[in-house]
Coordinates of C-alpha atoms (C1' of nucleotides) in Angstrom, one line a residue:
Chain A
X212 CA -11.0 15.5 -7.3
X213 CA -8.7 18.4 -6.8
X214 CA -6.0 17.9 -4.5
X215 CA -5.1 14.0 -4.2
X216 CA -1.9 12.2 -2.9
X217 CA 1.2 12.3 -5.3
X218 CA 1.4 9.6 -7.7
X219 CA 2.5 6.0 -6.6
X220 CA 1.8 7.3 -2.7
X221 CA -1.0 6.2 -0.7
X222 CA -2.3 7.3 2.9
X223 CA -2.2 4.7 5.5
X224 CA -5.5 5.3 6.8
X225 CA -6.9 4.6 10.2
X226 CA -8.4 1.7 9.0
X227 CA -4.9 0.3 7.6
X228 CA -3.6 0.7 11.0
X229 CA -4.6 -2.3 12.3
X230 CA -2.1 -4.0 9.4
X231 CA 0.9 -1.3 9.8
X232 CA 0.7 -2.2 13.7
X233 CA 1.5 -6.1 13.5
X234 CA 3.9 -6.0 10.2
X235 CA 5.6 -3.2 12.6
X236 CA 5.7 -4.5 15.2
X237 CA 6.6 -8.1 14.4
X238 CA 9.7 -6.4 12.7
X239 CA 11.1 -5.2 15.8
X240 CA 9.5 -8.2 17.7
X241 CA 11.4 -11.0 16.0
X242 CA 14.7 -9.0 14.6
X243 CA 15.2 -7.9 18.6
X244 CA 15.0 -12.0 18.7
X245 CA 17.8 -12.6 16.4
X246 CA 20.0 -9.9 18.6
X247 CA 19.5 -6.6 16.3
X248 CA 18.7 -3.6 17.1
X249 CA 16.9 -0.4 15.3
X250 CA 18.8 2.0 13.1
X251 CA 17.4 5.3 11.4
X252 CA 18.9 7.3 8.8
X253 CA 18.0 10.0 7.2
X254 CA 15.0 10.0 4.5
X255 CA 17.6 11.8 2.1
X256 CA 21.3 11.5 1.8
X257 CA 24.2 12.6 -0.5
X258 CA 23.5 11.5 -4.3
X259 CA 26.9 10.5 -4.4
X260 CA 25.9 7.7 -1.8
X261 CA 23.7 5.9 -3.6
X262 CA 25.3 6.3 -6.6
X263 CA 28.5 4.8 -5.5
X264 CA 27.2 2.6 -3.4
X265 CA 24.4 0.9 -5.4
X266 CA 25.8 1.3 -9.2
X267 CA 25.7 4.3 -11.1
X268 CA 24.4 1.7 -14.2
X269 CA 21.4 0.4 -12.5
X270 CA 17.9 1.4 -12.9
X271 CA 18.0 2.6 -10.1
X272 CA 20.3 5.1 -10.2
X273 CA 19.8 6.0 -13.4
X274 CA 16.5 6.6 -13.7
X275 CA 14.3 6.0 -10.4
X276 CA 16.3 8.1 -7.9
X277 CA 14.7 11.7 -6.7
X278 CA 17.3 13.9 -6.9
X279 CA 17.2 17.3 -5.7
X280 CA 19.3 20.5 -5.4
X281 CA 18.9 21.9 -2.0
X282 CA 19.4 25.8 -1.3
X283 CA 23.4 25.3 -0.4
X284 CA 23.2 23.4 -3.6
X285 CA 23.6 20.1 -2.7
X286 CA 22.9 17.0 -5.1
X287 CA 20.5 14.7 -2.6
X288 CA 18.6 11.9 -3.1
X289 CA 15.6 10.5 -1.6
X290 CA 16.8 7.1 0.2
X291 CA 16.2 4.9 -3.0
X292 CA 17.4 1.9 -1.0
X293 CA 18.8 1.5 3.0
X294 CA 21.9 -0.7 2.5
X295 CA 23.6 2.1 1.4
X296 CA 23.0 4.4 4.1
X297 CA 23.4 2.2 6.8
X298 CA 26.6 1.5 5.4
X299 CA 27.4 5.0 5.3
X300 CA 26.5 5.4 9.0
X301 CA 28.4 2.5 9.8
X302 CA 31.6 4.0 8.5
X303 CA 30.8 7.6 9.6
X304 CA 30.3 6.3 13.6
X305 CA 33.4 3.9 13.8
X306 CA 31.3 1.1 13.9
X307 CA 33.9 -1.1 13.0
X308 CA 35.5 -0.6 16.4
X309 CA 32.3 -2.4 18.1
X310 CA 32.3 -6.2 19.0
X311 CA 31.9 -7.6 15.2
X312 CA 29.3 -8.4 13.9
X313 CA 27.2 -5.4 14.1
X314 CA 23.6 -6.2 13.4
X315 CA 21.3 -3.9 12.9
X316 CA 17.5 -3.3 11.7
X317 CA 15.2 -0.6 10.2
X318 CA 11.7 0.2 9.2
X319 CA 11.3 3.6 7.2
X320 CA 9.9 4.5 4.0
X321 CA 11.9 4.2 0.5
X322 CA 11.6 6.2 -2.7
X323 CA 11.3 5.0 -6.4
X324 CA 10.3 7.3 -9.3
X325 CA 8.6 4.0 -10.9
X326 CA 5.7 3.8 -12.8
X327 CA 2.9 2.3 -10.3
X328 CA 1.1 -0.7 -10.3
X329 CA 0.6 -3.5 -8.0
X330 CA 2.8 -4.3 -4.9
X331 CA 5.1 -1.3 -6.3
X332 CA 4.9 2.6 -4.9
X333 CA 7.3 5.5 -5.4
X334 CA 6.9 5.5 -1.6
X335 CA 7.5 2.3 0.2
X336 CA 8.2 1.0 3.4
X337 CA 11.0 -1.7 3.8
X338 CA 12.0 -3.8 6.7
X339 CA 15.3 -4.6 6.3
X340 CA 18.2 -6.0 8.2
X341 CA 22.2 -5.4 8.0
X342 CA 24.9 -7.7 9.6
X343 CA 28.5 -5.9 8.7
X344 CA 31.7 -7.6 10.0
X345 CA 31.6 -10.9 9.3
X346 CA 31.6 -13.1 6.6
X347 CA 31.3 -16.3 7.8
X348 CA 27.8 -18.4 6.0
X349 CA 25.9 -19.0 9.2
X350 CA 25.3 -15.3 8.9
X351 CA 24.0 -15.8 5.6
X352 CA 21.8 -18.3 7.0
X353 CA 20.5 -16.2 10.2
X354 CA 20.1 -13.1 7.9
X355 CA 18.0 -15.8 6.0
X356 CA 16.2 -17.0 8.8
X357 CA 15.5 -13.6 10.2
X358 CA 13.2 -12.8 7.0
X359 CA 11.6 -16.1 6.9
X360 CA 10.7 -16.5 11.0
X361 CA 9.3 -13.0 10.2
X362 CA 7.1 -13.5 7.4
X363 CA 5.8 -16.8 9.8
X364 CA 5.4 -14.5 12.7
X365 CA 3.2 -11.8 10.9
X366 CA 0.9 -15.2 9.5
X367 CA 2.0 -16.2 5.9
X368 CA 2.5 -19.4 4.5
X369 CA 3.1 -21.1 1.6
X370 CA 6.4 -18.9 0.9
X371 CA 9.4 -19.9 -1.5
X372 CA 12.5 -19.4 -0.4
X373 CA 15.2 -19.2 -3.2
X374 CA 18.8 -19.0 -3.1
X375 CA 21.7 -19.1 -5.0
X376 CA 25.8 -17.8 -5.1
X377 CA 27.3 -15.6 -7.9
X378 CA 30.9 -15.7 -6.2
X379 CA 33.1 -12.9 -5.8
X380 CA 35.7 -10.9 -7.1
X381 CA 38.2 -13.6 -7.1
X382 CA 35.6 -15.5 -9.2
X383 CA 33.0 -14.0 -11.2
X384 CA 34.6 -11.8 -13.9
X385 CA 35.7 -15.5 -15.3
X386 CA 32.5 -16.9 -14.8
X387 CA 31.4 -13.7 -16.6
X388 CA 33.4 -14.7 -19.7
X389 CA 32.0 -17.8 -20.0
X390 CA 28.5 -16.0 -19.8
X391 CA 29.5 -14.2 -22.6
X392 CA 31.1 -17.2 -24.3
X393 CA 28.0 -18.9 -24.0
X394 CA 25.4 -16.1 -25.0
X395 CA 28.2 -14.6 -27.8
X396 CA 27.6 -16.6 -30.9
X397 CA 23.5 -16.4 -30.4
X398 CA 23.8 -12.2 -30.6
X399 CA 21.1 -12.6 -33.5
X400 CA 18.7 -15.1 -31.8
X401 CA 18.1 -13.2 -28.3
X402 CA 16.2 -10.6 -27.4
X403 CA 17.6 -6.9 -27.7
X404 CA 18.2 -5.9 -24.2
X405 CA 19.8 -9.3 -23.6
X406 CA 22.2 -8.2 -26.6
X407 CA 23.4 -4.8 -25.1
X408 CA 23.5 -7.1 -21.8
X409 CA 26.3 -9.2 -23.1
X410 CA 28.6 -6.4 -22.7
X411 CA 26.8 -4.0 -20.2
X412 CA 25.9 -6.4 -17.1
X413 CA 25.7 -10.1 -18.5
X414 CA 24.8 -11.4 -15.1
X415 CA 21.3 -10.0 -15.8
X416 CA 21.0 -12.4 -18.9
X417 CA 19.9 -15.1 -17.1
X418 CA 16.5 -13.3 -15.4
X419 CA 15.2 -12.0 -19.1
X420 CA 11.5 -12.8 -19.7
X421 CA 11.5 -13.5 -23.1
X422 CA 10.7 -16.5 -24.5
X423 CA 13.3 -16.7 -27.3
X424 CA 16.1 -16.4 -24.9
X425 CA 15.1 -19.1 -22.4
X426 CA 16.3 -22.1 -23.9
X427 CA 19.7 -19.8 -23.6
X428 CA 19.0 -19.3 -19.9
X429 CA 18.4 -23.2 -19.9
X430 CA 22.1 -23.9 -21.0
X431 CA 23.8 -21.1 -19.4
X432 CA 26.6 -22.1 -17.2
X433 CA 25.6 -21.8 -13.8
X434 CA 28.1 -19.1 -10.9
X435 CA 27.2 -21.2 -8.7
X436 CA 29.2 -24.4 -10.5
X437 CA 32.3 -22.2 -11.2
X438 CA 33.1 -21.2 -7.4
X439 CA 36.3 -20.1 -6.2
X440 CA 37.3 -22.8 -3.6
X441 CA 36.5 -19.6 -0.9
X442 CA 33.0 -19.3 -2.4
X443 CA 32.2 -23.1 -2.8
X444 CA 33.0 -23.8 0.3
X445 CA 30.9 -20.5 1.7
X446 CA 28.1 -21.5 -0.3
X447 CA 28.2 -25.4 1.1
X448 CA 28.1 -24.0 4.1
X449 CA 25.7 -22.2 3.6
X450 CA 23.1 -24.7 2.2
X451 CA 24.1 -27.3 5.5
X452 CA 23.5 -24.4 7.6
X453 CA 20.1 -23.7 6.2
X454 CA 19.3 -27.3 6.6
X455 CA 19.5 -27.2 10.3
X456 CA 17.0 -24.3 10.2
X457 CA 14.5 -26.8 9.3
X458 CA 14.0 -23.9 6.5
X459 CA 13.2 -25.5 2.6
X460 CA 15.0 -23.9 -0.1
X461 CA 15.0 -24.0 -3.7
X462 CA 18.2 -23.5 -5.7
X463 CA 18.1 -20.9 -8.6
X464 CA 21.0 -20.1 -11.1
X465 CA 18.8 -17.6 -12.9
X466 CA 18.5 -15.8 -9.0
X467 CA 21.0 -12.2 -9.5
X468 CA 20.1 -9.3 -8.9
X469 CA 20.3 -5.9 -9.6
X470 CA 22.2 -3.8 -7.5
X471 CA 25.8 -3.9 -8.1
X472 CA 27.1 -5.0 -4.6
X473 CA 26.0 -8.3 -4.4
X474 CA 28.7 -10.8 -3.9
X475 CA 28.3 -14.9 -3.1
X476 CA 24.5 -15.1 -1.3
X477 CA 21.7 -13.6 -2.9
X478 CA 18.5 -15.2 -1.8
X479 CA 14.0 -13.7 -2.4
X480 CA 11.4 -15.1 -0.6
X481 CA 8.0 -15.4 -2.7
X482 CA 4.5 -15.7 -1.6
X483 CA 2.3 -18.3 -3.5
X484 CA 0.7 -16.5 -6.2
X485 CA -0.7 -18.3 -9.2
X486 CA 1.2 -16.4 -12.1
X487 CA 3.6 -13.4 -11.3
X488 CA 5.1 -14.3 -7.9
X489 CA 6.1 -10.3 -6.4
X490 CA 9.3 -10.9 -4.2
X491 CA 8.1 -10.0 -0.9
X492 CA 11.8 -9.8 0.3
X493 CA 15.0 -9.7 -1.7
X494 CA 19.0 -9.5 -0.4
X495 CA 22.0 -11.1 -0.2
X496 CA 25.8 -10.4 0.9
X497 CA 27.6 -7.2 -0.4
X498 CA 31.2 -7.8 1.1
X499 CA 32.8 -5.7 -1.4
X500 CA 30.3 -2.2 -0.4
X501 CA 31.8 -0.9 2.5
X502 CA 35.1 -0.7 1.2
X503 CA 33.2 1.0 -1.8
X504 CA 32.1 3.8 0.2
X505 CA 35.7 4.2 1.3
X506 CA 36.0 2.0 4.1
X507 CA 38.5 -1.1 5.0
X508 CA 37.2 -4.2 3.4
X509 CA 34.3 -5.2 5.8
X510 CA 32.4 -8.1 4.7
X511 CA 28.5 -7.5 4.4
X512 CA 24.9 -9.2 4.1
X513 CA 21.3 -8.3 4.4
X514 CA 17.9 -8.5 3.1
X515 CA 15.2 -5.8 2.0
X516 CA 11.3 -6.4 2.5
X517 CA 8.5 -4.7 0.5
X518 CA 6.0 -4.2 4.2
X519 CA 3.2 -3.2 1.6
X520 CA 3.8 -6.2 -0.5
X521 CA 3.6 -7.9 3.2
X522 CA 0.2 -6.7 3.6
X523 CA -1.2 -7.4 0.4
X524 CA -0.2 -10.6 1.0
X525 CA -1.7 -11.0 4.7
X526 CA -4.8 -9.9 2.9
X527 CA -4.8 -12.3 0.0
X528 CA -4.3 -14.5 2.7
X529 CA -6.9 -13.5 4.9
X530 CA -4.8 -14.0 8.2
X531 CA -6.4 -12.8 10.9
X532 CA -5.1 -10.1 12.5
X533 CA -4.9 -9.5 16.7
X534 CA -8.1 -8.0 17.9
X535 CA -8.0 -5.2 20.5
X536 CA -10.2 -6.3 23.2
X537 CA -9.5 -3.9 26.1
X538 CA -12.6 -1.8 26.9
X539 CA -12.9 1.3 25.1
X540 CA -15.8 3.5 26.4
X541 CA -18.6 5.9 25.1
X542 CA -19.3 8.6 27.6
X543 CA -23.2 9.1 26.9
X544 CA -24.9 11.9 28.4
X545 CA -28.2 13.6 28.7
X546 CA -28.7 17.3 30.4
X547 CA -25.7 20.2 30.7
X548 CA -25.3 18.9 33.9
X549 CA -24.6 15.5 32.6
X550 CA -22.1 16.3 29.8
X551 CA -20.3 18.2 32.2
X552 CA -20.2 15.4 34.6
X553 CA -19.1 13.5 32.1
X554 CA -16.3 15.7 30.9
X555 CA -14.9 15.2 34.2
X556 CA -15.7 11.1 33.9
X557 CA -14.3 10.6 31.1
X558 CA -10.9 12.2 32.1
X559 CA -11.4 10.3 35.3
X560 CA -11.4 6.7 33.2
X561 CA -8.4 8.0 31.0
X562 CA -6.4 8.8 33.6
X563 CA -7.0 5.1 34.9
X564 CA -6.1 3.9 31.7
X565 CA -9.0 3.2 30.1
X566 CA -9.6 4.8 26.8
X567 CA -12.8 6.7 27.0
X568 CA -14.6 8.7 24.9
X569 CA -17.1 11.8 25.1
X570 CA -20.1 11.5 22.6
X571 CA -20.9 14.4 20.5
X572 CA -23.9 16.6 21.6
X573 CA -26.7 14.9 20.4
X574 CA -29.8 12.8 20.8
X575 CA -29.1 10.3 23.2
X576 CA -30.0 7.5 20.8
X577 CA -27.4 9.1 18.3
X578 CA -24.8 9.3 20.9
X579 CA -25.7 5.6 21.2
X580 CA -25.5 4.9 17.7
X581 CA -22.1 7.0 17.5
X582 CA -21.3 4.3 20.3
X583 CA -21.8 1.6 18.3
X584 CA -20.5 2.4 15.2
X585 CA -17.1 4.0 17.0
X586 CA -16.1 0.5 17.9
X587 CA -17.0 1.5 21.7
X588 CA -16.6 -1.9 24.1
X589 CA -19.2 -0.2 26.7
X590 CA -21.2 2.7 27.2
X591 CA -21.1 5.0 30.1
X592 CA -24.3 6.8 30.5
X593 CA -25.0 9.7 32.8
X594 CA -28.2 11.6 33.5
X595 CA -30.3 13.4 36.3
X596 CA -31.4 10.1 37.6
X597 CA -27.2 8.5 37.7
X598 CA -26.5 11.7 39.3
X599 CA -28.7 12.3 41.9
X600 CA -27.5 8.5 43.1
X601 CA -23.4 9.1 42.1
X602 CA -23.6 6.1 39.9
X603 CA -23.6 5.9 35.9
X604 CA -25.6 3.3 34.0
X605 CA -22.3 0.8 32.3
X606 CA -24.0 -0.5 29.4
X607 CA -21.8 -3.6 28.0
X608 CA -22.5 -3.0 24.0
X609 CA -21.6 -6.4 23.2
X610 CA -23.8 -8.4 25.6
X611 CA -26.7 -6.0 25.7
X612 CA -26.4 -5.7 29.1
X613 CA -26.3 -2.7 31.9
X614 CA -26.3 -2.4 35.7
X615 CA -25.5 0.6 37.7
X616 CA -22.1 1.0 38.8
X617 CA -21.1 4.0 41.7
X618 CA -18.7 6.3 39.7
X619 CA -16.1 5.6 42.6
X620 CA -16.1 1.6 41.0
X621 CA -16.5 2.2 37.4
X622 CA -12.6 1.6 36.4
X623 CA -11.9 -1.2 38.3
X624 CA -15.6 -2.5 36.9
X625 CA -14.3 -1.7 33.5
X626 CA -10.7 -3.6 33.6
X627 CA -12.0 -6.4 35.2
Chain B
rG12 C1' 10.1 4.6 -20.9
rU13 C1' 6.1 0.9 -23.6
rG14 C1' 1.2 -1.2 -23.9
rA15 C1' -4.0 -2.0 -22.3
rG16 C1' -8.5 -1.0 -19.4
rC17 C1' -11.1 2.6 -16.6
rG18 C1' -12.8 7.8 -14.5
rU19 C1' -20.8 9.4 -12.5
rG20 C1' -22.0 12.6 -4.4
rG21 C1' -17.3 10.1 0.9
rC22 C1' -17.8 4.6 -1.1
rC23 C1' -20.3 1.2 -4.7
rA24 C1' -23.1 2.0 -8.9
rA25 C1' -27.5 2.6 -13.1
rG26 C1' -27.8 5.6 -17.1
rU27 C1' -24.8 4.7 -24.4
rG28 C1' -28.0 11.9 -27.4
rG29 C1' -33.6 14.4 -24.2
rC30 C1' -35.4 16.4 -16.3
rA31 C1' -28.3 12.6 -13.1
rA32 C1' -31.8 6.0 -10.7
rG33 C1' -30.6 3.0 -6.6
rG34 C1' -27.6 1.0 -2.5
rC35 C1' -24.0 1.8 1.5
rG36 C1' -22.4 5.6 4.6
rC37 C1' -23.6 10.5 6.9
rC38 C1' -27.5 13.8 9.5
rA39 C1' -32.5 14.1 11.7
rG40 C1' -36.9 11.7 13.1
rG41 C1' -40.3 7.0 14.2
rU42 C1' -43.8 11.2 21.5
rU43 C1' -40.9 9.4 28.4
rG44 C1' -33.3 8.3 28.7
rU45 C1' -30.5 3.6 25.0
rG46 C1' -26.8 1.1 19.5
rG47 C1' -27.1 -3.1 15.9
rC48 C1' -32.8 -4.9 12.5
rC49 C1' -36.9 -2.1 10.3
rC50 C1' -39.5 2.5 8.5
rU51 C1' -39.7 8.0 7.2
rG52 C1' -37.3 12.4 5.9
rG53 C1' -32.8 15.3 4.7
rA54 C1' -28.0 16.9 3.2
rG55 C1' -24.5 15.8 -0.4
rA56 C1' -22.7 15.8 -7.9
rU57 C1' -18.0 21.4 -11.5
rC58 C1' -20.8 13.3 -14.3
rG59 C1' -11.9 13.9 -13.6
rG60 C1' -10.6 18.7 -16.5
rG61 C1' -10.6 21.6 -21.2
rG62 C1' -12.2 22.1 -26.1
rG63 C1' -15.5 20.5 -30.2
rU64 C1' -20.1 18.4 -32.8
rU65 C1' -25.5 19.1 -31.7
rC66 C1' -31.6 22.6 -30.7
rG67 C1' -29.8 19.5 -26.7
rA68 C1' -23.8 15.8 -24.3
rA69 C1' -22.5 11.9 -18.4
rU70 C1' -23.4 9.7 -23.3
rC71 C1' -20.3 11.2 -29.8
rC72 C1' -15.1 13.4 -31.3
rC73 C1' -10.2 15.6 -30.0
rC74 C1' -6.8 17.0 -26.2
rU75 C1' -5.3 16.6 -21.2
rC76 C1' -5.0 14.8 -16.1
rG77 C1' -5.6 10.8 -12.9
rC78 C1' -6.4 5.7 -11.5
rU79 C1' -5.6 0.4 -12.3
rC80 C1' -3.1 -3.6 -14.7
rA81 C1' 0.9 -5.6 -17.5
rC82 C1' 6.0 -5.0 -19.6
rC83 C1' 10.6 -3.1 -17.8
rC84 C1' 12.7 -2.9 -13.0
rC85 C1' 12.3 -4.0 -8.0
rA86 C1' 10.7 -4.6 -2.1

RNA sequence: GUGAGCGUGGCCAAGUGGCAAGGCGCCAGGUUGUGGCCCUGGAGAUCGGGGGUUCGAAUCCCCUCGCUCACCCCA
């Protein structure tokens, strides 16, 4: 194989369509719902943006961003996440003077220079949501809520929902300290990333793998039980809020995660898989970003969501997806004459909105087969005998069954 | 970045040193103008690529590329 698709992409075939057009469309379906409305930005901004914005010390920034110099000489990057951007575009358009909060949503493909495997491209699509201007916990919970109605709406079930509050500014670099406190005197009996992560990003001691340091992770002291008063009460607020969702949630102190801007709610939804459980979405609240990228403090929250990770997952599942029954027809013809009547017949039927088809020039029984095969509701056949009368024979490929309808009726027999 | 498994027509796949099976799909037929089932025929292969060993390599050895899975990280 010569020429194939670039590593860790794939083609969304025609056949994948049929997936692509529900997890699509249920994304703008149910965020319209909840009151948001469709954002795009551009598939490649100013490196600066994401390094700023998402952590120059994360992974990835520092080593699973596509970076490019462009003619002018520009540093870009491939959108290697969309919080950032749409952050950026908030800022640039002045959307701080709208009514606050501004929701918005997006669907658009994101970039990863990751080593492949399953659930995880170097080109994937995320759904995602934003809320900026408001701070207040039943936006946590709706932001929530959005993700989970969704994942419902498209036909999973059997999701985990897991939550948990890492404070802010006011309060985290102390509960950071006692992170430390707690890991410090065990230096020798952890594993060695979770050494360098004492004093690099401690946070992320308490999602390490490794069995040696779990009893660690075990004892840690939970963020969530050394809250500001601001934060305890946000996240109290949060969890009653959640509880009139009707929503079940599981609380998780080892839940952080790895982008810089998170602050208070960070929250993954997980589909039941025996073993590794693949976050199908991940987010949480980053009131701290916007004033990051150079804006006023602006408080922040949102959620990403893998749509391929969506997919394998409605698969695994094997939820049923809508079928398409409006007609679709096979123009089948036999004789010059005919295929050029049927040229004109099957623009005819288009133009009365029925999709319609003109087999290839063949055998009739091949055009029948081609018919068949093409998914074709009905065929529409045409020869000397149809034309000398001004009818065509409508063969119904499902039932077997044909009658001759007068061209001048063959729509309105085919929507009925 | 680390580790493991795997690469044979479009897809699945047999073949483990001696003429590259088979199935699906595709194309054409099975006497009058009709699909799905059945039957016949046909097209389609640098056996991922390169090098080596050998009289002879899809098969053994080396290198390389790719795919998959796991770690890491993440959606």
């Amino acid at each position: 194989m010569r020429l194939q698709a670039p590593r860790g992409t794939s083609d969304q075939l025609p056949d994948d369509q049929t997936y692509w057009d529900l997890v699509r469309g249920k994304a703008a379906q149910v965020a319209s719902t909840f009151g948001y409305r469709r954002i795009e930005t551009p598939m490649f901004e100013s490196a600066d943006l994401f390094e700023r914005g998402v952590g120059s010390t994360t992974d990835i920034v520092e080593k699973e961003t596509y970076t490019f110099e462009d003619r002018g000489g520009d540093m870009l990057t491939l959108r290697a996440e969309a919080t950032a951007p749409v952050c950026r575009a908030y800022l640039q358009h002045g959307m701080h003077s709208l009514a606050q909060p501004v929701r918005m949503f997006y669907v658009c493909p994101v970039f990863r220079y990751e080593r492949p495997q399953s659930g995880r491209y170097r080109q994937h699509t995320q759904f995602g949501i934003e809320v900026i201007g408001e701070a207040d916990a039943s936006i946590d919970c709706e932001v929530i809520e959005v993700g989970w109605r969704y994942l419902e709406a498209v036909g999973l079930s059997g999701l985990t929902l897991v939550i948990n509050s890492i404070g802010d500014a006011e309060c985290r670099p102390a509960y950071v300290e006692l992170l430390k406190a707690h890991y410090s005197p065990h230096r020798e009996e952890i594993c060695e990333d979770c050494a360098r992560r004492i004093d690099r990003n401690a946070l992320r001691l308490l999602d390490c793998k490794n069995a040696q340091c779990q009893s660690f992770i075990e004892d840690a002291p939970a963020s969530a039980d050394n809250l500001c008063a601001d934060c305890e009460s946000h996240w109290e607020d949060l969890r009653r809020y959640l509880e009139e969702t009707g929503i079940e949630y599981q609380i998780d102190h080892r839940l952080v995660r790895g982008l810089d801007y998170y602050t208070r709610t960070v929250f993954e939804i997980s589909p039941p898989e025996e073993g590794r459980m693949v976050t199908i979405v991940g987010g949480g609240r980053y009131d701290g970003l916007i004033e990051q990228l150079g804006g006023r403090p602006t408080p922040g929250i949102g959620y990403g969501m893998g749509l391929e990770r969506v997919i394998q997952n409605i698969q695994r599942q094997e939820v049923p997806t809508p079928a398409d029954d409006r007609a679709r027809v096979m123009v089948v013809h036999r004789g010059d004459a005919a295929k050029t009547a049927g040229v004109r017949i099957a623009s005819q039927l288009r133009r009365d909105g029925i999709a319609a088809t003109l087999a290839p020039p063949r055998g009739m029984r091949a055009q029948m087969r081609y018919a068949a095969s093409s998914g074709a509701t009905h065929a529409v056949i045409i020869g000397d005998d149809e034309l000398a009368k001004d009818v065509a024979t409508l063969r119904d490929l499902g039932a077997s069954a044909q009658s001759e309808v007068p061209l001048a009726e063959l729509a309105s027999a085919l929507l009925t």
